[in-house]
Amino acid sequence: MNRFLQALNERVLILDGAMGTMLQARGLAAGASPEAMNLERPEVVEAVHAEYVAAGADIIVTNTFGGSRPKLAHYGLQDRLREINVAGVEIARRAAGPDCFVAASIGPTGRFVEPVGDAGFDEMVEIFREQVEAFVAAGADLITFETFLDIRELRAAVIAAKQHSELPLLALLTFDDGGRSVLGTPPEAAAVTLDALGVDVIGSNCGLGIDGIYEILKKMRAVTNRPLIAQANAGLPVLRDGETIFPGTPEEMTAYHERLIALGVRVIGGCCGTTPAHIQAMQQALTGLEQRWQPGPRRCFLSSRGEVVAVGGDAACVVIGERINPTGKKGYSAELREGKTAYIRKEAQQQIAAGAALLDVNCGAPGVDEPLALERAVYAVTGVASAPLVLDSSDPVALERGLKAADGKVLINSVSAEEKSLKAILPLAKKYGAALIGLALDGSGIPETAADRLQVARTILEAALATGIPREDLIIDCLTLTVSAEQKRALETLQALRLVRDELGLATVLGVSNISFGLPSRPVLSAAFFTMALEAGLKAAIINPKEERMMDALRAARVLLGQDLRAESYIGHYGQQQSMPATAPAAAGGELSIREQLTRAIIDGDQDGIVDLIESALGEGLEPLQISSEGLLPGLEEVGKRFGKNQIFLPQVMLSAETMQAGFNRLKAEIRGQQLASLGKILMATVEGDIHDIGKNIVCTLLENHGFEVIDLGKNVPAAKIIEQAKAQQVDAVGLSALMTTTLQQMQDCIAALQQAGVKVFTMVGGAVVTQDYADEIGADLYAADALEAVAKVKALLK
């Protein structure tokens, strides 16, 4: 076993503390690259590492957090990438000595992956490959991915590390105090995704104190049996005597030790504000504590960016919506050929509303570029629905394109026992952390008997295990044959369900409605067979959830099988139905007006259809300003309300914003030289020394969509330039962003400089490390925790 993983089994390991603030205290200038000190002042970096080693750290983290090509390019250091990262490992190794592990640090690039951002998935994998290869060459003991905000970017990073190294991996996301990442990922979804990718230790760092990190890790533990890591801040930043400090004491940082160990946390470290004194206290607090931990059994979960669904085990049968499939659907097939997604988005929303927990996505039709279509379909579905996906294709190229486009752990539909299929599909599932549907058929076709189908399932299981895919992630399709043609084989299918469950311990799935093909009143027969299959142990059903008879059978069976405790779900559905008055017939002319259609398009993020709707509105005689104020903006306002209620998250907000922008672009062409009324002029900048601008860019986009004129100065902007442009542009407000604890002071200095220069503007601050209390202390007029809050507060302020 790897030396690090062996140590992880034996005891809890202490990881070191903050690096940036330590370097800043030793001469790192504002706006300079911390990683450049690996080359320019290696003795200073080594001294910081040595302090943590002396304090008792078991793991020393390299000074390479910003060592990726995009981050180094900001300082003109991209051509020295390998040199900087290799030096980072070598410096840490000298300080660590023989007893400490060297963890090579990788941070986010500062870009979002498509479709939220402009970075391609393969591009991200290539970016992280460069750092990984440098770490391997330099002899790092492990890799730690820190402070990631986007689960898709972290997926790319982990895949790069798995492809180009055999080092143990630690993967950490940052969550806000609401328990979500910036893009809306909860801890459970992050843990399921990372577990499936084979990450060795999963956890969270930054953003929260130890109490908040503990709550995050409790949620992760509910869905993974992997070791966990806690890397909390020393509290939240406050301003004291003009200095930004983190108030968490060493004693406070150790208060959760026993609870963390009981939870299966095997690595405890510190993030912003932690010092060697904190690390020493953490190590000492382990003395005398029982540190053994036994992982629990593994279970199968699927995930999207925002949701987790359990499959198999004690979980009730889940519904996989089957309607996003071109078979027998000429309209959908035509849309696929035209590159449109209206049908996909509509069906995704309707199937979720009808009770689907997972969505099957199939784009295979004549004349369709299936790889491109599947990627587009994944983006479309994830833009309007949060359910995990089932990627349904026999084309390995299309499957890989879809797997790259997905946000979480998907289910591949499917692999058979044929050698060609196993060789093509199993490596994809392993690489991208996907679960699999295994079809109980081989080169000879569908076996006649249940016993023979069991044997085929066993063949697939053995191949999956040999590839490194856990048995819990294999779901066997015992195959539903139409009873009109092969009546006796229906019972063989039911018997196969029982055999696969009892002999192999695997979950099963069926395309249930195939049973009734070619017969009248198909739902009657399908529902009866569905009930029988549920009693035989069926754990996933590919059905049309909008077929109420099928959903009736499922709800009733869950009660009878003891899966719906106290019949609560059953009562919740049917009791509510009975208490409601009969639905009145739809009024004549009940279709949405053009204004309502525009609003709905913004809410749904219908980029494909928004321009056509605007053409229709113009054709009906609406003026551009009417279209904007009575159609588009109400949609964006509703998006803001849903975001505030946690009904949607940032990816959906950004999709709506992009749809809004497409609409505005058409209106601008119509206005011909006129200008839409501006709500105000806002100057935005990331403060000097900070090269992170994702949050600021999102705020800029949404401010523009709401009617503000935005001047974006970019990142690492000196206070003098902000003052100069605020005067020259005669702005109404200045927005300042900071992500790094080392640059908070620049935010305070900039606000003070604006006031001293007599620039009369409102000031707004935000960023991962900024709080309302901190904003109040530095004299900012408002603080915004997210982009939509920023828009709402700026609107209120400028009124």
mmCIF file with all atom_site columns, C-alpha atoms in Angstrom, residues 103 162 272 343 462 464 484 582 605 636:
data_model
loop_
_atom_site.group_PDB
_atom_site.id
_atom_site.type_symbol
_atom_site.label_atom_id
_atom_site.label_alt_id
_atom_site.label_comp_id
_atom_site.label_asym_id
_atom_site.label_entity_id
_atom_site.label_seq_id
_atom_site.pdbx_PDB_ins_code
_atom_site.Cartn_x
_atom_site.Cartn_y
_atom_site.Cartn_z
_atom_site.occupancy
_atom_site.B_iso_or_equiv
_atom_site.pdbx_formal_charge
_atom_site.auth_seq_id
_atom_site.auth_comp_id
_atom_site.auth_asym_id
_atom_site.auth_atom_id
_atom_site.pdbx_PDB_model_num
ATOM 1  C CA . ALA A 1 103 ? 1.334   17.516  -0.765  1.00 0.00 ? 103 ALA A CA 1
ATOM 2  C CA . LYS A 1 162 ? -5.569  10.136  -12.582 1.00 0.00 ? 162 LYS A CA 1
ATOM 3  C CA . CYS A 1 272 ? -6.959  31.264  5.988   1.00 0.00 ? 272 CYS A CA 1
ATOM 4  C CA . TYR A 1 343 ? -38.208 19.550  -26.867 1.00 0.00 ? 343 TYR A CA 1
ATOM 5  C CA . GLU A 1 462 ? -16.469 -9.694  -13.274 1.00 0.00 ? 462 GLU A CA 1
ATOM 6  C CA . ALA A 1 464 ? -16.443 -4.328  -14.232 1.00 0.00 ? 464 ALA A CA 1
ATOM 7  C CA . SER A 1 484 ? -47.508 -10.217 -27.234 1.00 0.00 ? 484 SER A CA 1
ATOM 8  C CA . ALA A 1 582 ? -61.994 19.753  -9.631  1.00 0.00 ? 582 ALA A CA 1
ATOM 9  C CA . GLY A 1 605 ? -32.902 30.032  -20.422 1.00 0.00 ? 605 GLY A CA 1
ATOM 10 C CA . LEU A 1 636 ? -35.021 38.092  -14.932 1.00 0.00 ? 636 LEU A CA 1
#
